[in-house]
Amino acid sequence: MRRIVIVGAGHVGFYVADQLSHRLRKDIRRGDVEVMVIDPQQHMTYQPFLPEAAAGHISPRHGVIPLRRQLHRCRILNGTVTRIRHADKTVTVQPIVGPSRDIEYDQIVVAPGSVSRTLPIPGLAENAIGFKSMGEAIFLRNHVLARLDAAAATPDPEVRRRALSFVFVGGGFAGVEAMAESEDMVRDTMKDYEELDFEETRWTLVEASQRILPEVGAEMGAYTVEKLLQRGFDIRLNTLLKSCEDGHVVLSDGEEFDADTIVWTAGVKPHPMLQDTDLPLGPKGHLRCRPTLQVEDDAGIVEGAWGAGDSAQVPDLSGFSEYCSPSAQHAVRQAARLAKNIAAVLYQRPVKDYVHKYVGSVASLGLYKGVAHVYGFKGKGLIAWFMHRSYHLMRVPGFGRKVRVVADWTLAVFTKRETVQLGELHDPRGPWEDVATGRTPPSPG
Ligand SMILES: Cc1cc2nc3c(=O)[nH]c(=O)nc-3n(C[C@H](O)[C@H](O)[C@H](O)COP(=O)(O)OP(=O)(O)OC[C@H]3O[C@@H](n4cnc5c(N)ncnc54)[C@H](O)[C@@H]3O)c2cc1C
């Protein structure tokens, strides 16, 4: 039996497993081939839906895809790959329980994605949060809504100001969408708070370069800045976060203020687990790949090793840039090519290059608001927002998932936005332990 191990079940890993297990279904049924997917999570996260989940437009469960149901022909192992020794064709896995173990393979797809690129900024680790997982998106939602309750509960202007100050660092997809959607949610939710006035809120976007949303091009990026300024956002370009100790935000332009909410979305870097492999890495820590998505070193192809997505450095043959950008757009298309190429190698057929010209992007800026630049078409407002929803509905895997997402959106048209915060989920045992140990419960918030 030949085993194909897929490390990571994100945009690359999920689609490779799905398509490969379909292509090789007869071999899998005969027991000639096994496709094994290793990921600590039991679901794939459709990251472009994180801002919508944070804003309460879709249920968190509908933005993730259960691996066992969707990849029923694959073997799923929930654990973390801690080491790859390709010289011996062995991965070391730390399962979610029990001792770590070695697994042998014939082919390996290495797709652990990326992690937030952080800097040694005082207070960042303790006071900020990232925005890459469903857990972080839901935490942000609960936290932001809890800040409204905190502000409403006190007349102290300092406490209110701090609670109602929201800072997002990084003006890419994740930062702009997360901030715009959160502001939209707060604007809506505040209608239920007699004690609060939306004018009291402060939304600051800190971006080190001179533009935001590079994914939609310079013109639409400038349009987005203009629109956000009209909505009252405090957009600070060419600005750095210098420190945020105890929530006291200090910016490189001299501005200082207190904020209870600091979200870090200033770029990504390849997953550090790649350092624990004997596979060749590029200067920034990416897996070095050929356009065929085969891993390569100075001597040529590293047989049996494949890479794609955020963790790989894949030459962009369309000439748009030197390497394919870290985006779901490339990840999903690379996955399709990668699955075909692995099947080609198994059946001794020639492999083909991955070629895709980045078509542009769509971004949501809150309900009925968006920006798009796709295939040369520049969309604004409602049209762009509609394009954003249609595109991601097409892309999210599984028919059942699409139905659930549409149901969420449709329900929201007829009922008001869900504004409940379930911050208690972050510490569900707390109240029980208080009762069981006779401790005085701390005040929430
Ligand atoms: C908020 C947000 C919004 C975005 N919006 C868009 C958008 O609108 N359009 C777009 O094109 N792109 C968007 N992106 C970017 C896009 O989601 C990523 O480029 C894409 O997910 C990369 O796919 P990947 O498979 O390389 O990594 P991921 O999808 O991140 O998957 C990596 C997987 O590897 C697993 N893993 C990590 N380490 C290990 C290990 N040691 N062992 C086993 N498994 C491991 C992880 O659990 C994860 O499941 C967005 C990203 C974010 C965060």
Coordinates of C-alpha atoms and ligand atoms in Angstrom, one line a residue:
M1 CA 0.0 0.0 0.0
R2 CA 1.3 3.4 -0.9
R3 CA 0.6 6.2 1.6
I4 CA 0.2 9.8 0.8
V5 CA 0.5 12.0 3.9
I6 CA -1.0 15.5 3.8
V7 CA 0.3 17.8 6.6
G8 CA -2.4 20.4 7.4
A9 CA -6.1 20.4 6.3
G10 CA -6.5 24.0 5.4
H11 CA -7.2 25.4 2.0
V12 CA -4.4 23.4 0.3
G13 CA -4.6 20.2 2.4
F14 CA -8.4 19.9 2.4
Y15 CA -8.7 20.4 -1.4
V16 CA -5.7 18.1 -2.2
A17 CA -7.2 15.4 0.0
D18 CA -10.7 15.9 -1.5
Q19 CA -9.6 15.8 -5.1
L20 CA -6.9 13.1 -4.7
S21 CA -9.2 10.8 -2.9
H22 CA -11.7 11.2 -5.7
R23 CA -9.2 10.6 -8.4
L24 CA -7.7 7.6 -6.6
R25 CA -11.0 6.2 -5.3
K26 CA -10.5 2.8 -7.0
D27 CA -7.0 2.4 -5.6
I28 CA -8.2 3.4 -2.2
R29 CA -11.1 1.0 -2.3
R30 CA -8.7 -1.9 -3.3
G31 CA -6.4 -0.9 -0.4
D32 CA -3.5 0.0 -2.8
V33 CA -3.4 3.7 -1.7
E34 CA -4.1 5.5 1.5
V35 CA -4.6 9.3 1.8
M36 CA -3.8 10.3 5.4
V37 CA -4.7 13.9 6.5
I38 CA -3.0 15.1 9.7
D39 CA -4.2 18.3 11.4
P40 CA -4.8 19.1 15.0
Q41 CA -8.2 20.5 14.2
Q42 CA -11.1 18.2 13.2
H43 CA -12.3 20.8 10.6
M44 CA -11.0 23.0 7.9
T45 CA -11.5 26.7 8.5
Y46 CA -12.8 28.8 5.6
Q47 CA -10.8 31.8 6.6
P48 CA -12.5 34.4 4.3
F49 CA -15.6 33.8 6.4
L50 CA -13.9 34.8 9.7
P51 CA -14.9 38.5 9.5
E52 CA -18.5 37.5 8.8
A53 CA -18.5 35.1 11.7
A54 CA -17.1 37.8 14.0
A55 CA -19.8 40.2 12.9
G56 CA -22.5 37.6 13.5
H57 CA -23.7 37.2 9.9
I58 CA -22.9 33.5 9.8
S59 CA -22.8 30.9 12.6
P60 CA -19.2 29.9 13.5
R61 CA -20.0 26.3 12.8
H62 CA -21.0 27.2 9.2
G63 CA -17.6 28.7 8.5
V64 CA -15.8 25.4 9.1
I65 CA -16.0 22.1 7.3
P66 CA -15.9 18.8 9.2
L67 CA -13.0 16.7 7.8
R68 CA -14.4 13.2 8.5
R69 CA -17.7 13.9 6.8
Q70 CA -16.3 15.7 3.8
L71 CA -13.1 13.6 3.3
H72 CA -14.7 10.2 4.0
R73 CA -12.3 8.3 1.7
C74 CA -9.3 9.6 3.6
R75 CA -7.8 8.6 6.9
I76 CA -7.9 11.5 9.4
L77 CA -5.4 11.8 12.2
N78 CA -5.9 14.6 14.7
G79 CA -2.5 15.7 15.8
T80 CA 0.5 18.0 15.1
V81 CA 3.3 17.1 12.8
T82 CA 6.4 18.0 14.8
R83 CA 9.1 16.7 12.4
I84 CA 9.6 15.5 8.8
R85 CA 12.6 13.4 7.9
H86 CA 12.2 13.1 4.2
A87 CA 15.5 11.3 3.9
D88 CA 13.7 8.4 5.6
K89 CA 10.2 9.4 4.4
T90 CA 8.9 9.6 7.9
V91 CA 6.8 12.2 9.8
T92 CA 6.7 12.4 13.5
V93 CA 3.2 13.2 14.8
Q94 CA 2.0 14.3 18.2
P95 CA -1.6 13.1 18.3
I96 CA -4.0 15.1 20.4
V97 CA -3.7 12.3 23.0
G98 CA -1.0 9.7 23.7
P99 CA 2.6 9.5 22.8
S100 CA 4.1 10.8 19.6
R101 CA 4.6 8.4 16.8
D102 CA 6.4 8.0 13.4
I103 CA 4.5 7.4 10.2
E104 CA 6.1 6.4 7.0
Y105 CA 4.9 7.6 3.6
D106 CA 5.6 7.5 -0.1
Q107 CA 4.5 11.0 -1.0
I108 CA 4.1 14.0 1.3
V109 CA 2.1 17.2 0.8
V110 CA 3.4 19.8 3.3
A111 CA 0.8 22.5 3.8
P112 CA 0.8 23.8 7.4
G113 CA 0.0 27.4 6.1
S114 CA 1.2 30.4 7.9
V115 CA 1.2 32.1 11.4
S116 CA 0.9 35.8 12.3
R117 CA 4.1 37.7 11.7
T118 CA 4.7 39.5 15.0
L119 CA 7.3 41.9 16.2
P120 CA 8.9 42.4 19.6
I121 CA 6.6 45.3 20.5
P122 CA 6.2 45.8 24.3
G123 CA 2.8 44.6 25.5
L124 CA 1.8 43.0 22.2
A125 CA 1.9 39.4 23.3
E126 CA -0.1 40.1 26.5
N127 CA -2.7 42.6 25.2
A128 CA -3.4 41.9 21.5
I129 CA -5.1 39.0 19.7
G130 CA -4.6 37.6 16.2
F131 CA -7.3 36.9 13.6
K132 CA -6.6 33.7 11.9
S133 CA -8.8 31.1 13.4
M134 CA -12.6 30.7 14.2
G135 CA -11.7 30.7 17.9
E136 CA -10.1 34.2 17.5
A137 CA -12.9 35.5 15.4
I138 CA -15.5 34.4 18.0
F139 CA -13.4 35.7 20.9
L140 CA -13.2 39.1 19.2
R141 CA -16.9 39.2 18.7
N142 CA -17.6 38.3 22.3
H143 CA -14.9 40.7 23.5
V144 CA -16.1 43.7 21.4
L145 CA -19.8 43.2 22.5
A146 CA -18.7 42.8 26.2
R147 CA -16.9 46.1 25.9
L148 CA -20.2 47.8 25.1
D149 CA -21.7 46.3 28.2
A150 CA -18.7 47.5 30.2
A151 CA -19.0 51.0 28.9
A152 CA -22.8 51.1 29.4
A153 CA -22.3 50.0 33.1
T154 CA -20.2 52.9 34.1
P155 CA -20.3 56.7 34.0
D156 CA -16.5 57.0 34.3
P157 CA -15.4 58.7 31.0
E158 CA -11.9 57.1 31.1
V159 CA -13.2 53.6 31.4
R160 CA -15.8 54.2 28.7
R161 CA -13.2 55.7 26.4
R162 CA -10.9 52.8 26.8
A163 CA -13.7 50.2 26.4
L164 CA -14.9 51.8 23.2
S165 CA -11.5 52.2 21.6
F166 CA -10.7 49.5 19.0
V167 CA -7.3 49.2 17.3
F168 CA -6.5 47.0 14.3
V169 CA -2.9 46.8 13.2
G170 CA -2.4 45.8 9.5
G171 CA -4.3 47.0 6.5
G172 CA -4.6 43.7 4.5
F173 CA -7.8 41.6 4.0
A174 CA -8.0 40.3 7.5
G175 CA -7.5 43.7 9.3
V176 CA -9.7 45.8 7.1
E177 CA -12.5 43.3 6.9
A178 CA -12.4 42.4 10.6
M179 CA -12.4 46.1 11.6
A180 CA -15.1 47.2 9.1
E181 CA -17.4 44.3 10.0
S182 CA -16.9 44.8 13.8
E183 CA -17.7 48.5 13.5
D184 CA -20.8 47.7 11.5
M185 CA -21.9 45.3 14.2
V186 CA -21.2 47.8 17.0
R187 CA -23.2 50.5 15.1
D188 CA -26.1 48.1 14.9
T189 CA -25.9 46.8 18.4
M190 CA -25.6 50.2 20.0
K191 CA -29.2 51.0 18.9
D192 CA -30.2 48.8 21.8
Y193 CA -28.0 50.8 24.3
E194 CA -29.6 54.0 25.6
E195 CA -26.5 54.7 27.7
L196 CA -24.1 54.7 24.7
D197 CA -23.6 57.0 21.7
F198 CA -21.8 55.6 18.7
E199 CA -19.8 58.9 18.5
E200 CA -18.0 57.7 21.7
T201 CA -16.4 54.8 19.8
R202 CA -12.9 55.1 18.2
W203 CA -11.8 52.8 15.4
T204 CA -8.1 53.1 14.6
L205 CA -6.4 51.2 11.7
V206 CA -2.6 51.3 11.9
E207 CA -0.8 50.4 8.7
A208 CA 3.0 50.6 8.2
S209 CA 2.8 51.3 4.4
Q210 CA 1.1 54.1 2.6
R211 CA -1.8 52.0 1.4
I212 CA -4.4 49.5 2.5
L213 CA -5.9 46.4 0.8
P214 CA -3.1 45.9 -1.7
E215 CA -5.2 42.9 -2.9
V216 CA -7.7 45.1 -4.7
G217 CA -5.1 47.4 -6.3
A218 CA -4.0 51.0 -5.6
E219 CA -7.2 52.8 -6.9
M220 CA -9.7 50.7 -5.0
G221 CA -7.4 50.7 -1.9
A222 CA -7.6 54.6 -2.0
Y223 CA -11.4 54.3 -2.4
T224 CA -11.6 52.1 0.6
V225 CA -9.6 54.6 2.7
E226 CA -11.9 57.4 1.6
K227 CA -15.0 55.4 2.5
L228 CA -13.7 54.4 5.9
L229 CA -12.7 58.0 6.7
Q230 CA -16.3 59.0 5.8
R231 CA -17.5 56.4 8.3
G232 CA -15.4 58.1 10.9
F233 CA -12.5 55.6 11.0
D234 CA -9.1 56.9 12.2
I235 CA -6.8 55.6 9.4
R236 CA -3.1 55.9 10.1
L237 CA -0.9 55.1 7.1
N238 CA 2.9 55.0 7.3
T239 CA 2.5 54.4 11.0
L240 CA 3.8 51.7 13.4
L241 CA 2.5 50.4 16.7
K242 CA 5.4 51.2 19.1
S243 CA 4.0 49.7 22.3
C244 CA 0.7 48.7 24.0
E245 CA 1.7 47.9 27.5
D246 CA -1.4 47.5 29.8
G247 CA -3.5 48.5 26.8
H248 CA -1.8 51.9 26.5
V249 CA -1.3 52.3 22.7
V250 CA 1.7 54.3 21.5
L251 CA 2.0 55.0 17.8
S252 CA 5.1 56.1 15.8
D253 CA 3.3 59.4 14.9
G254 CA 3.2 60.4 18.6
E255 CA -0.4 59.5 19.2
E256 CA -1.1 57.8 22.5
F257 CA -4.4 56.5 24.0
D258 CA -5.8 53.5 26.0
A259 CA -7.7 50.7 24.3
D260 CA -9.2 47.4 25.5
T261 CA -9.2 45.9 22.1
I262 CA -6.0 45.5 20.0
V263 CA -6.1 43.1 17.0
W264 CA -2.9 42.2 15.2
T265 CA -3.3 41.3 11.5
A266 CA 0.0 42.7 10.2
G267 CA 1.0 40.0 7.8
V268 CA 1.9 36.3 8.0
K269 CA 5.1 34.2 7.8
P270 CA 5.5 30.5 6.9
H271 CA 4.6 28.1 9.6
P272 CA 7.6 27.5 11.9
M273 CA 7.2 23.7 11.9
L274 CA 9.0 23.8 8.5
Q275 CA 12.2 24.5 10.4
D276 CA 11.9 21.0 11.9
T277 CA 12.2 19.3 8.5
D278 CA 15.1 18.3 6.3
L279 CA 13.3 19.9 3.3
P280 CA 14.8 22.9 1.5
L281 CA 13.6 26.3 2.6
G282 CA 13.8 29.7 0.9
P283 CA 15.3 32.9 2.4
K284 CA 12.0 33.7 4.3
G285 CA 11.4 30.2 5.5
H286 CA 9.0 29.0 2.8
L287 CA 9.2 25.5 1.3
R288 CA 11.1 25.8 -2.0
C289 CA 8.8 24.6 -4.8
R290 CA 8.8 24.3 -8.5
P291 CA 5.8 25.5 -10.6
T292 CA 4.8 21.8 -10.6
L293 CA 4.5 22.2 -6.8
Q294 CA 7.3 19.6 -6.3
V295 CA 9.8 20.6 -3.6
E296 CA 13.2 21.4 -5.1
D297 CA 16.7 21.9 -3.7
D298 CA 19.8 23.0 -5.5
A299 CA 20.3 19.6 -7.0
G300 CA 16.7 19.4 -8.5
I301 CA 13.4 17.8 -7.6
V302 CA 13.1 16.3 -4.1
E303 CA 11.2 13.2 -5.1
G304 CA 8.0 12.5 -3.2
A305 CA 7.7 16.0 -1.5
W306 CA 5.1 18.6 -2.5
G307 CA 4.2 22.0 -1.2
A308 CA 1.6 24.8 -1.9
G309 CA -0.2 27.6 -0.2
D310 CA 1.0 30.1 2.4
S311 CA 3.9 27.9 3.5
A312 CA 5.4 27.5 0.0
Q313 CA 7.4 29.6 -2.3
V314 CA 5.9 28.9 -5.7
P315 CA 7.1 30.8 -8.8
D316 CA 4.3 32.9 -10.3
L317 CA 4.5 31.9 -14.0
S318 CA 1.9 34.5 -14.9
G319 CA 4.5 37.2 -14.3
F320 CA 2.2 39.0 -11.9
S321 CA 4.9 38.8 -9.2
E322 CA 8.0 36.7 -8.5
Y323 CA 6.1 34.2 -6.2
C324 CA 2.4 33.4 -5.8
S325 CA 1.0 35.6 -3.0
P326 CA -0.4 34.0 0.2
S327 CA -4.1 33.8 -0.7
A328 CA -6.9 31.4 -0.7
Q329 CA -7.2 32.1 -4.4
H330 CA -3.8 30.6 -5.1
A331 CA -4.0 27.9 -2.4
V332 CA -7.2 26.3 -3.8
R333 CA -6.0 26.4 -7.4
Q334 CA -2.6 25.1 -6.5
A335 CA -4.3 22.3 -4.6
A336 CA -6.2 21.2 -7.7
R337 CA -3.0 21.1 -9.8
L338 CA -1.1 19.4 -7.0
A339 CA -3.7 16.6 -6.7
K340 CA -3.5 16.1 -10.5
N341 CA 0.3 16.0 -10.4
I342 CA 0.5 13.5 -7.6
A343 CA -1.9 11.2 -9.5
A344 CA 0.2 11.7 -12.6
V345 CA 3.3 10.6 -10.7
L346 CA 1.6 7.5 -9.4
Y347 CA 0.4 6.6 -12.9
Q348 CA 3.8 7.5 -14.5
R349 CA 2.3 10.4 -16.5
P350 CA 4.0 13.8 -16.9
V351 CA 3.3 16.5 -14.4
K352 CA 2.2 20.1 -15.4
D353 CA 3.1 23.5 -14.1
Y354 CA 0.7 25.6 -12.0
V355 CA -0.1 28.8 -13.9
H356 CA -2.7 31.2 -12.6
K357 CA -2.9 35.0 -13.0
Y358 CA -4.1 36.6 -9.8
V359 CA -7.6 37.8 -10.8
G360 CA -7.9 40.5 -8.1
S361 CA -10.1 40.4 -5.0
V362 CA -13.3 41.2 -3.2
A363 CA -13.6 42.5 0.3
S364 CA -16.6 43.1 2.6
L365 CA -16.7 46.4 4.6
G366 CA -19.8 45.6 6.5
L367 CA -23.4 44.9 5.6
Y368 CA -24.2 46.0 2.0
K369 CA -20.7 47.6 1.7
G370 CA -17.7 46.3 -0.1
V371 CA -14.9 46.8 -2.6
A372 CA -13.8 44.6 -5.5
H373 CA -11.3 44.5 -8.3
V374 CA -11.8 41.3 -10.2
Y375 CA -10.8 40.6 -13.9
G376 CA -10.3 44.4 -14.3
F377 CA -13.8 45.2 -13.1
K378 CA -13.8 47.7 -10.2
G379 CA -16.9 47.3 -8.0
K380 CA -18.0 49.5 -5.1
G381 CA -20.6 49.4 -2.3
L382 CA -23.5 47.1 -2.7
I383 CA -22.3 45.5 -6.0
A384 CA -18.9 44.7 -4.5
W385 CA -20.5 43.3 -1.3
F386 CA -22.8 41.1 -3.4
M387 CA -19.8 39.9 -5.4
H388 CA -18.0 39.1 -2.2
R389 CA -20.8 37.0 -0.9
S390 CA -21.4 35.2 -4.2
Y391 CA -17.8 34.4 -4.7
H392 CA -17.3 33.0 -1.3
L393 CA -20.5 31.1 -1.4
M394 CA -19.3 29.4 -4.6
R395 CA -15.9 28.7 -3.0
V396 CA -16.9 27.3 0.4
P397 CA -16.7 23.5 0.1
G398 CA -19.7 21.2 0.4
F399 CA -23.3 21.7 -0.7
G400 CA -24.7 21.4 2.9
R401 CA -22.3 24.2 4.0
K402 CA -23.5 26.5 1.2
V403 CA -27.1 25.9 2.2
R404 CA -26.3 26.7 5.8
V405 CA -24.5 29.9 4.9
V406 CA -27.4 31.0 2.7
A407 CA -29.8 30.2 5.5
D408 CA -27.8 32.4 7.9
W409 CA -27.8 35.3 5.5
T410 CA -31.5 34.9 4.6
L411 CA -32.6 34.7 8.2
A412 CA -30.7 37.9 8.9
V413 CA -32.8 39.7 6.3
F414 CA -36.0 38.9 8.2
T415 CA -34.7 39.1 11.7
K416 CA -32.3 41.6 13.3
R417 CA -28.6 40.8 13.6
E418 CA -27.7 38.5 16.4
T419 CA -26.0 40.7 19.1
V420 CA -25.6 38.2 21.9
Q421 CA -22.1 37.9 23.3
L422 CA -21.2 34.5 24.9
G423 CA -18.1 35.5 26.6
E424 CA -18.9 32.9 29.3
L425 CA -17.7 30.3 26.7
H426 CA -14.1 31.4 27.3
D427 CA -14.3 30.2 30.9
P428 CA -17.1 27.7 31.2
R429 CA -15.7 26.0 34.3
G430 CA -15.3 29.2 36.3
P431 CA -18.8 29.5 37.7
W432 CA -18.9 25.8 38.5
E433 CA -15.6 25.9 40.3
D434 CA -16.8 28.9 42.3
V435 CA -19.8 27.0 43.5
A436 CA -17.9 23.7 44.0
T437 CA -15.2 25.4 46.1
G438 CA -17.3 28.0 47.8
R439 CA -15.3 30.8 46.3
T440 CA -16.9 34.3 45.8
P441 CA -17.5 34.6 42.1
P442 CA -15.5 37.5 40.4
S443 CA -17.6 40.1 38.6
P444 CA -17.8 39.3 34.8
G445 CA -16.4 41.6 32.1
Ligands
LIG1 C1 -9.3 36.7 8.2 C2 -8.8 36.2 6.9 C3 -9.4 36.5 5.7 C4 -8.9 36.1 4.5 N1 -9.6 36.4 3.3 C5 -9.2 36.0 2.1 C6 -9.9 36.3 0.9 O1 -10.9 36.9 1.0 N2 -9.4 35.8 -0.2 C7 -8.2 35.1 -0.3 O2 -7.7 34.8 -1.4 N3 -7.5 34.8 0.8 C8 -7.9 35.2 2.0 N4 -7.2 34.9 3.2 C9 -6.0 34.2 3.1 C10 -6.2 32.6 3.0 O3 -7.2 32.2 3.9 C11 -4.9 31.9 3.1 O4 -4.0 32.3 2.1 C12 -5.1 30.4 2.9 O5 -5.9 29.9 4.0 C13 -3.8 29.6 2.9 O6 -4.1 28.2 2.8 P1 -3.1 27.1 3.4 O7 -3.7 25.8 3.1 O8 -1.7 27.4 3.0 O9 -3.1 27.4 5.0 P2 -4.3 27.3 6.0 O10 -5.6 27.4 5.3 O11 -4.1 28.3 7.1 O12 -4.2 25.8 6.5 C14 -3.1 25.3 7.3 C15 -3.6 24.1 8.1 O13 -2.4 23.5 8.6 C16 -2.7 23.0 9.9 N5 -1.4 22.9 10.6 C17 -0.6 23.9 11.0 N6 0.5 23.3 11.6 C18 0.4 22.0 11.5 C19 1.2 20.9 12.0 N7 2.4 21.1 12.5 N8 0.7 19.7 11.7 C20 -0.5 19.5 11.1 N9 -1.2 20.4 10.7 C21 -0.8 21.7 10.9 C22 -3.6 24.1 10.5 O14 -4.3 23.6 11.6 C23 -4.5 24.4 9.3 O15 -5.6 23.6 9.3 C24 -7.7 35.3 4.4 C25 -7.0 35.0 5.6 C26 -7.6 35.4 6.8 C27 -6.8 35.1 8.1

